């Protein structure tokens, strides 16, 4: 019962096979090989336009390098206050942008709202020498609270960003889970809604270590090869990176994996929500579940060996915050989470919840 993160899993066998098949013989290094070209072609096909895609080994590298391409030294990047880029990347975006400032925006359920964005922008007017100048807005899809921006919400935020002269980045570490969950195509969720650059994640959903920085406006990608090399993300045996991405995308595999993870989360969510004393502060929209549970349920799950993290409650309104004797958990399902693990987790929680005073 390991629900700690989707990176607790290994890689998908199809991705591993793609690497094994790319392995024999020799090929040009540093991403100049046919597998990387194939991955690029597949990404252009997927996004229904010619994109400039660059493979890197980590999500942090992908985000930091993408933001550096959008935000010149000493400018401001706006994001949700719990965004991975501001909370979990050890200052890499600030470092790679050359002293950029990340400005966190509060918002329920992990989402930036147009009002929240406008208020943050108002605090950084243009032309004030004392202040960093706005350069980019970064949105996470799926968000850090496991929620999704609708296409209309992305478009409204991107329009506001562009109107204020900012570029728009999307952190898609779990982009596959978002596409699998929504009625929108990858194109509709990104460039058609105003996203300029996407960090397209594969690692959490089945690759070993592979993410793509995808530029929809290829003219913005001019110096990215240099940035990537300087950032230590130009892999010498690049074909093994290209093979991962190609294997991940082949035959819609990436969406099959994400659909499985989402289905497990939906079942986990429904099973927990039905228990007395358990509530979900926001809906389960992809592969993450955030239940607030009685402490005894948390204790019983831990005693049964379940793994997961307690979670921050900053995305909650006061009325939804855990009360005394309650705890909020984060549960993540991966492409290989087993149904039996989900059912066992629900059963353990149900037994503990049943003995709770109502
Ligand atoms: C996991 C994750 C990343 C990437 O993290 P790495 O550990 O650097 O690969 C980026 N954004 C979000 C929202 C994530 O959950």
mmCIF file with all atom_site columns, C-alpha atoms and ligand atoms in Angstrom, residues 58-60 63 84 89 144 171 173-174 204, ligand 1:
data_model
loop_
_atom_site.group_PDB
_atom_site.id
_atom_site.type_symbol
_atom_site.label_atom_id
_atom_site.label_alt_id
_atom_site.label_comp_id
_atom_site.label_asym_id
_atom_site.label_entity_id
_atom_site.label_seq_id
_atom_site.pdbx_PDB_ins_code
_atom_site.Cartn_x
_atom_site.Cartn_y
_atom_site.Cartn_z
_atom_site.occupancy
_atom_site.B_iso_or_equiv
_atom_site.pdbx_formal_charge
_atom_site.auth_seq_id
_atom_site.auth_comp_id
_atom_site.auth_asym_id
_atom_site.auth_atom_id
_atom_site.pdbx_PDB_model_num
ATOM   1  C CA . UNK A 1 58  ? 14.314 15.573 -14.551 1.00 0.00 ? 58  UNK A CA 1
ATOM   2  C CA . UNK A 1 59  ? 11.228 17.648 -13.977 1.00 0.00 ? 59  UNK A CA 1
ATOM   3  C CA . UNK A 1 60  ? 13.162 20.188 -11.985 1.00 0.00 ? 60  UNK A CA 1
ATOM   4  C CA . UNK A 1 63  ? 10.889 23.569 -15.279 1.00 0.00 ? 63  UNK A CA 1
ATOM   5  C CA . UNK A 1 84  ? 6.538  22.613 -7.288  1.00 0.00 ? 84  UNK A CA 1
ATOM   6  C CA . UNK A 1 89  ? 13.034 22.625 -6.570  1.00 0.00 ? 89  UNK A CA 1
ATOM   7  C CA . UNK A 1 144 ? -0.132 20.135 -6.616  1.00 0.00 ? 144 UNK A CA 1
ATOM   8  C CA . UNK A 1 171 ? 4.365  22.402 -15.403 1.00 0.00 ? 171 UNK A CA 1
ATOM   9  C CA . UNK A 1 173 ? 4.842  16.660 -14.583 1.00 0.00 ? 173 UNK A CA 1
ATOM   10 C CA . UNK A 1 174 ? 1.448  14.900 -14.579 1.00 0.00 ? 174 UNK A CA 1
ATOM   11 C CA . UNK A 1 204 ? 6.229  9.835  -12.959 1.00 0.00 ? 204 UNK A CA 1
HETATM 12 C C1 . LIG B 2 .   ? 7.409  15.626 -9.507  1.00 0.00 ? 1   LIG B C1 1
HETATM 13 C C2 . LIG B 2 .   ? 7.080  16.961 -10.005 1.00 0.00 ? 1   LIG B C2 1
HETATM 14 C C3 . LIG B 2 .   ? 7.997  17.678 -10.784 1.00 0.00 ? 1   LIG B C3 1
HETATM 15 C C4 . LIG B 2 .   ? 9.361  17.157 -11.183 1.00 0.00 ? 1   LIG B C4 1
HETATM 16 O O1 . LIG B 2 .   ? 10.164 16.724 -10.185 1.00 0.00 ? 1   LIG B O1 1
HETATM 17 P P1 . LIG B 2 .   ? 11.567 15.991 -10.348 1.00 0.00 ? 1   LIG B P1 1
HETATM 18 O O2 . LIG B 2 .   ? 11.653 15.232 -9.090  1.00 0.00 ? 1   LIG B O2 1
HETATM 19 O O3 . LIG B 2 .   ? 12.580 17.047 -10.449 1.00 0.00 ? 1   LIG B O3 1
HETATM 20 O O4 . LIG B 2 .   ? 11.542 15.132 -11.561 1.00 0.00 ? 1   LIG B O4 1
HETATM 21 C C5 . LIG B 2 .   ? 7.611  18.918 -11.259 1.00 0.00 ? 1   LIG B C5 1
HETATM 22 N N1 . LIG B 2 .   ? 6.398  19.419 -10.987 1.00 0.00 ? 1   LIG B N1 1
HETATM 23 C C6 . LIG B 2 .   ? 5.490  18.752 -10.258 1.00 0.00 ? 1   LIG B C6 1
HETATM 24 C C7 . LIG B 2 .   ? 4.142  19.359 -10.037 1.00 0.00 ? 1   LIG B C7 1
HETATM 25 C C8 . LIG B 2 .   ? 5.797  17.516 -9.727  1.00 0.00 ? 1   LIG B C8 1
HETATM 26 O O5 . LIG B 2 .   ? 4.905  16.857 -8.996  1.00 0.00 ? 1   LIG B O5 1
#
